[in-house]
PDB file of C-alpha atoms in Angstrom:
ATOM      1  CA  UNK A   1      -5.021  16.102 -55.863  1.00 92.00           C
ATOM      2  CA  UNK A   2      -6.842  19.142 -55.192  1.00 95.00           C
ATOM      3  CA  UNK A   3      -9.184  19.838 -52.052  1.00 95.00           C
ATOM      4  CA  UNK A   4     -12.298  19.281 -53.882  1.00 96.00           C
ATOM      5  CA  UNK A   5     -10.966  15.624 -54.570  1.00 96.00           C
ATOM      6  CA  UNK A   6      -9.560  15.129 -51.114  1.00 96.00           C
ATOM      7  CA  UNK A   7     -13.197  16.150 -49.512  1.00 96.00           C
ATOM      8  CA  UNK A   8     -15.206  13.464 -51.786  1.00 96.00           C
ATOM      9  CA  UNK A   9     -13.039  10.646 -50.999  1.00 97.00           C
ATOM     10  CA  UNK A  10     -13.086  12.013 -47.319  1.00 96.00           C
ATOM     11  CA  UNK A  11     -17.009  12.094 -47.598  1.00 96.00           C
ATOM     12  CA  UNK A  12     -17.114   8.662 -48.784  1.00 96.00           C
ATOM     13  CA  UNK A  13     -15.115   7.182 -46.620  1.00 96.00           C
ATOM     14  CA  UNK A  14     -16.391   8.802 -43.543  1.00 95.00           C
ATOM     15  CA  UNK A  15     -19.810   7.182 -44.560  1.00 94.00           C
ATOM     16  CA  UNK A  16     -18.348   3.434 -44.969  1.00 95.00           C
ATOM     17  CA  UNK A  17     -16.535   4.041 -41.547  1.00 94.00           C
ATOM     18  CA  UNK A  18     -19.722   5.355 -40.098  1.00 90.00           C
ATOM     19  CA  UNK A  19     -21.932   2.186 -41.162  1.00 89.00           C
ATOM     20  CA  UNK A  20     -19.347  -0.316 -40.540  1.00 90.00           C
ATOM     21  CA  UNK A  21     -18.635   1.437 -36.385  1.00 87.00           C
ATOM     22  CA  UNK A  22     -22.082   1.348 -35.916  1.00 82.00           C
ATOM     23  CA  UNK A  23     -22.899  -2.349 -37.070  1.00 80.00           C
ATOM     24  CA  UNK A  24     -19.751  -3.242 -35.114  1.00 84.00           C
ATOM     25  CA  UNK A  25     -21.062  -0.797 -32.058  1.00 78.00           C
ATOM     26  CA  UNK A  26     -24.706  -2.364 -31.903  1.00 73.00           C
ATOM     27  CA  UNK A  27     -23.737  -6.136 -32.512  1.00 72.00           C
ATOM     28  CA  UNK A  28     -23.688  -8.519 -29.071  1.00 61.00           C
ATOM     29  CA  UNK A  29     -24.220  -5.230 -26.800  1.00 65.00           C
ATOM     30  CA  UNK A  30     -28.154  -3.513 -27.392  1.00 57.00           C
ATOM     31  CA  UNK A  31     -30.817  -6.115 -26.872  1.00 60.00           C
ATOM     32  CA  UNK A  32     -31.764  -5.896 -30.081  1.00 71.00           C
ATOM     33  CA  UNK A  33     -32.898  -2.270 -30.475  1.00 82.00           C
ATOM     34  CA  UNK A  34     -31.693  -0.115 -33.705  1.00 82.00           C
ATOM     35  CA  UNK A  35     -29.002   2.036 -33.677  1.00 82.00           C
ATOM     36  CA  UNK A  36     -31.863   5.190 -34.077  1.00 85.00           C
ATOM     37  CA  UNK A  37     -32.965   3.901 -30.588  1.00 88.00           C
ATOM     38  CA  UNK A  38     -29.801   3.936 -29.293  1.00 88.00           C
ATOM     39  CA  UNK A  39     -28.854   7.754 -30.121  1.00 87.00           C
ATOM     40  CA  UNK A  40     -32.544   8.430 -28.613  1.00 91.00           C
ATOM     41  CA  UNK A  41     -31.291   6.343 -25.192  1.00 92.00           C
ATOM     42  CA  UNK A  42     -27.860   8.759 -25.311  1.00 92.00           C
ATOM     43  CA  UNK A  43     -30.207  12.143 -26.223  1.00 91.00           C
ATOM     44  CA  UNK A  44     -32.173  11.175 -23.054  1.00 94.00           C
ATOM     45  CA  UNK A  45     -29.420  10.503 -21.419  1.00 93.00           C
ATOM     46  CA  UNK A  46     -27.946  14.181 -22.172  1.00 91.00           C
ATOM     47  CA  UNK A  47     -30.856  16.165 -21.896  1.00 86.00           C
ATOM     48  CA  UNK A  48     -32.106  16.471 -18.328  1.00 82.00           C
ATOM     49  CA  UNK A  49     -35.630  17.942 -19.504  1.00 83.00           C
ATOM     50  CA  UNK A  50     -36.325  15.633 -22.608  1.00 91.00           C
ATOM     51  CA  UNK A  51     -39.451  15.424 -24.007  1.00 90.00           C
ATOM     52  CA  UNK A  52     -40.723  13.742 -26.941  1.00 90.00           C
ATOM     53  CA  UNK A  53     -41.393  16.829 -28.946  1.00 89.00           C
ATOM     54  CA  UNK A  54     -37.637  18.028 -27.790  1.00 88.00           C
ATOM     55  CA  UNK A  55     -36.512  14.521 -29.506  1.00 89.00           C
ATOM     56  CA  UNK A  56     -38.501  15.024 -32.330  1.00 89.00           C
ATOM     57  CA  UNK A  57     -36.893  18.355 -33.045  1.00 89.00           C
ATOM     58  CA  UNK A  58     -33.299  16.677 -32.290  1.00 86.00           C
ATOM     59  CA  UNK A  59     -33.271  13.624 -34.737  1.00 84.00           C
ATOM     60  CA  UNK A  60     -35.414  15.003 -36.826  1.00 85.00           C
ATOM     61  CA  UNK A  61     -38.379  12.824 -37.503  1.00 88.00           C
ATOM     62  CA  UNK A  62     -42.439  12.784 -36.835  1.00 91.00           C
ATOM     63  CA  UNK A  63     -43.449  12.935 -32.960  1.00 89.00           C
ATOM     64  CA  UNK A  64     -45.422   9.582 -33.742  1.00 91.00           C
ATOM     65  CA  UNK A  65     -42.174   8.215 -34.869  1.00 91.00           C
ATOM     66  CA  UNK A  66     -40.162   9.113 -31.779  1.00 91.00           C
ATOM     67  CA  UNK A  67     -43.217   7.568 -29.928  1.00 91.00           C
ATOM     68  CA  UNK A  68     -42.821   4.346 -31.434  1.00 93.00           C
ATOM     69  CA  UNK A  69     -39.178   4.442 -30.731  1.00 91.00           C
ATOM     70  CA  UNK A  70     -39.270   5.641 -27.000  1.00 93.00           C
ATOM     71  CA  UNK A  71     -42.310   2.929 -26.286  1.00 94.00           C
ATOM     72  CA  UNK A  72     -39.438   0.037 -27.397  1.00 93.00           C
ATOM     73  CA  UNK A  73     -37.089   1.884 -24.973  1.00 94.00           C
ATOM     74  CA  UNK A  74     -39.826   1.749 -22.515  1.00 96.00           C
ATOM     75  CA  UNK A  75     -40.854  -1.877 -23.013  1.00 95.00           C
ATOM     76  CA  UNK A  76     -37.291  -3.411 -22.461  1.00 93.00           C
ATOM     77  CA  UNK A  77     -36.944  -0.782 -19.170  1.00 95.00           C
ATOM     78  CA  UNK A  78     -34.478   1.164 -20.650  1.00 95.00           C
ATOM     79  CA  UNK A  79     -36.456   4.722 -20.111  1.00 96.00           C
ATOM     80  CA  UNK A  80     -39.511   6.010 -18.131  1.00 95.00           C
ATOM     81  CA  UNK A  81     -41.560   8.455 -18.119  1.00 93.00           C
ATOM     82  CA  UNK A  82     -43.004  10.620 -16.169  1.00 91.00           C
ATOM     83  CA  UNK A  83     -45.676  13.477 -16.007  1.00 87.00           C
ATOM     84  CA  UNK A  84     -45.201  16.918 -15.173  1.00 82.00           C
ATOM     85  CA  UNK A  85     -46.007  17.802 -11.704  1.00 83.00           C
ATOM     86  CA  UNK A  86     -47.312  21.033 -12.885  1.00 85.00           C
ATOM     87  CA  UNK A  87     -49.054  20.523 -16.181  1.00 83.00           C
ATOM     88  CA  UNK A  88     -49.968  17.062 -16.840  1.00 82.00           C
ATOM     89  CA  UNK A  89     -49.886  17.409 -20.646  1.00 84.00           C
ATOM     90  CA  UNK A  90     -46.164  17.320 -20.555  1.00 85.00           C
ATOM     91  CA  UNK A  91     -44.488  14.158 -20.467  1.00 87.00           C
ATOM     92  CA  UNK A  92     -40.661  13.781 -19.587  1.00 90.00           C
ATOM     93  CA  UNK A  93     -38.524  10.869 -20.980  1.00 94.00           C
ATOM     94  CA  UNK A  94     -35.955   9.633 -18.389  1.00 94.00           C
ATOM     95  CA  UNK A  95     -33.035   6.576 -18.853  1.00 96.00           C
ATOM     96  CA  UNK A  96     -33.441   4.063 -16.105  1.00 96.00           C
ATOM     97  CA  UNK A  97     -30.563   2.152 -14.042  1.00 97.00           C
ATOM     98  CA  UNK A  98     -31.014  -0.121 -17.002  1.00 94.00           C
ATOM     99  CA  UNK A  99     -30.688   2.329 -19.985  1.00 94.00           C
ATOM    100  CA  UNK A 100     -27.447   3.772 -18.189  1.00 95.00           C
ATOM    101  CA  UNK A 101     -26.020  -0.039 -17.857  1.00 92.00           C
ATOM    102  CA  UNK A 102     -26.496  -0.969 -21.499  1.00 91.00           C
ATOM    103  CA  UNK A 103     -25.512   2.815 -22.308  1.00 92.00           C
ATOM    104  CA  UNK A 104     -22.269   2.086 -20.378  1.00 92.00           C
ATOM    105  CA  UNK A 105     -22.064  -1.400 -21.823  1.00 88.00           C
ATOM    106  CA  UNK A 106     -21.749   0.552 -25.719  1.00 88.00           C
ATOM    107  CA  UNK A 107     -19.291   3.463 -24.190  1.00 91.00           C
ATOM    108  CA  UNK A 108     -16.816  -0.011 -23.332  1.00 90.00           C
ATOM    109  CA  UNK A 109     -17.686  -1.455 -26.973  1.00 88.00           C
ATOM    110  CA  UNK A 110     -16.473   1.979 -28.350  1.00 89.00           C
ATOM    111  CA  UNK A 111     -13.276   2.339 -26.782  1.00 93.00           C
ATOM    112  CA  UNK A 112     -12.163  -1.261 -27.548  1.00 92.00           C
ATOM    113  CA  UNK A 113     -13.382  -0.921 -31.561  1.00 92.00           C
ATOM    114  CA  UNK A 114     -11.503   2.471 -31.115  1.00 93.00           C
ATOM    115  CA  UNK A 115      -8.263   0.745 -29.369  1.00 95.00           C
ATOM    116  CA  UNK A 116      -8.284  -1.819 -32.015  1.00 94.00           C
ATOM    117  CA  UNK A 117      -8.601   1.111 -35.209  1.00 95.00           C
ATOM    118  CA  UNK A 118      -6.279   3.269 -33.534  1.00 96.00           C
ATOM    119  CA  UNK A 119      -3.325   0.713 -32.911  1.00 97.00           C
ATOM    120  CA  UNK A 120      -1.849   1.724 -36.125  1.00 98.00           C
ATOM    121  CA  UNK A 121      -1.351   4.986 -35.435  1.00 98.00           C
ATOM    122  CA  UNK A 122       1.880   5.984 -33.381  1.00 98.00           C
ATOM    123  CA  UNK A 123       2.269   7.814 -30.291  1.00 97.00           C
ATOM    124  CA  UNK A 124       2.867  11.012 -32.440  1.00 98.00           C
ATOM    125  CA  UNK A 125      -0.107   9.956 -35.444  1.00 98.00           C
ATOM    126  CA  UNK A 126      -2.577   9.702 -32.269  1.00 98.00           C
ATOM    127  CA  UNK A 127      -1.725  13.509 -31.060  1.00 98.00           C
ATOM    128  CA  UNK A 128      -1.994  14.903 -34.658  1.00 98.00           C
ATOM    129  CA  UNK A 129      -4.908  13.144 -35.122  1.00 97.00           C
ATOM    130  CA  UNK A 130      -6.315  14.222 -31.936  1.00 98.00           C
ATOM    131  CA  UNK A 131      -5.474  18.093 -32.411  1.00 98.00           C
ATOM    132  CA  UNK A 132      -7.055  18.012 -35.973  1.00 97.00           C
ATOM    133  CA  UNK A 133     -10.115  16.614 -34.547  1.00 96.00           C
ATOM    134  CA  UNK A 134     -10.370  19.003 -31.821  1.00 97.00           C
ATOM    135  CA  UNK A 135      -9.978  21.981 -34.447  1.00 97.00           C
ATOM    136  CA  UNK A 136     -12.897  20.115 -36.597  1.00 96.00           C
ATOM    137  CA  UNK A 137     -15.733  19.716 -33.364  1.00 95.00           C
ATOM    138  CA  UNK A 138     -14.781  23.641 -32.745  1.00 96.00           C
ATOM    139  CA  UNK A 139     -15.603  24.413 -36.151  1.00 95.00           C
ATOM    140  CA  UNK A 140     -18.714  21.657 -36.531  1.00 93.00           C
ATOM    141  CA  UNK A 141     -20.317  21.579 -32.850  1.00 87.00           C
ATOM    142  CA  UNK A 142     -19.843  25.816 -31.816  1.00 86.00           C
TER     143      UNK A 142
END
């Protein structure tokens, strides 16, 4: 098989693995919110100045849509907001004691779904695995 071949089935899989994690990441843990609100929750989370025009730029969809997501968040007290002390026009999205519970609530769900994947990899699988994706987030995230 060459590399072309290797990288579609790679592709395809990563997709099925993607959908089934995050189905299996969101069920009995979010409250009901959507996975979308749920990588806004961990952007917020990350970015100590977040706005909703920052968001907008991160996930890549209208500001009116990140509105309507961040106003669920806000509803179920899993984000506030709060206005600039210097210019009022600027609006800053924070995660509450809430948001950081059910945030830490998913990080436990991941680990376990993780543990459970993982297990049939051995000691030395696990390393390998680990040192190729270490070489991959160099490449992908810097």
């Amino acid at each position: 098989m060459d590399k072309a071949q290797y990288l579609r089935i790679i592709d395809d899989s990563m997709m099925r693995i993607q959908k089934k994690l995050s189905h299996e990441i969101c069920t009995d843990i979010t409250q009901s919110i959507s996975m979308t609100q749920l990588h806004v929750l961990f952007y917020i989370k990350m970015q100590y100045d977040c706005t909703v025009s920052f968001l907008a730029s991160q996930i890549e969809i209208t500001m009116g849509g990140v509105t309507q997501l961040v106003e669920k968040l806000v509803q179920l007290q899993l984000v506030s907001r709060e206005r600039d002390a210097e210019d009022r026009r600027i609006v800053r999205l924070m995660i509450t004691h809430e948001g950081e519970k059910m945030l830490e609530k998913v990080r436990e769900n991941r680990i376990k779904i993780f543990e459970k994947y993982f297990s049939v990899l051995s000691d030395e699988e696990m390393e390998t695995f680990f040192k190729i994706h270490q070489k991959l987030i160099q490449r992908i995230l810097y």
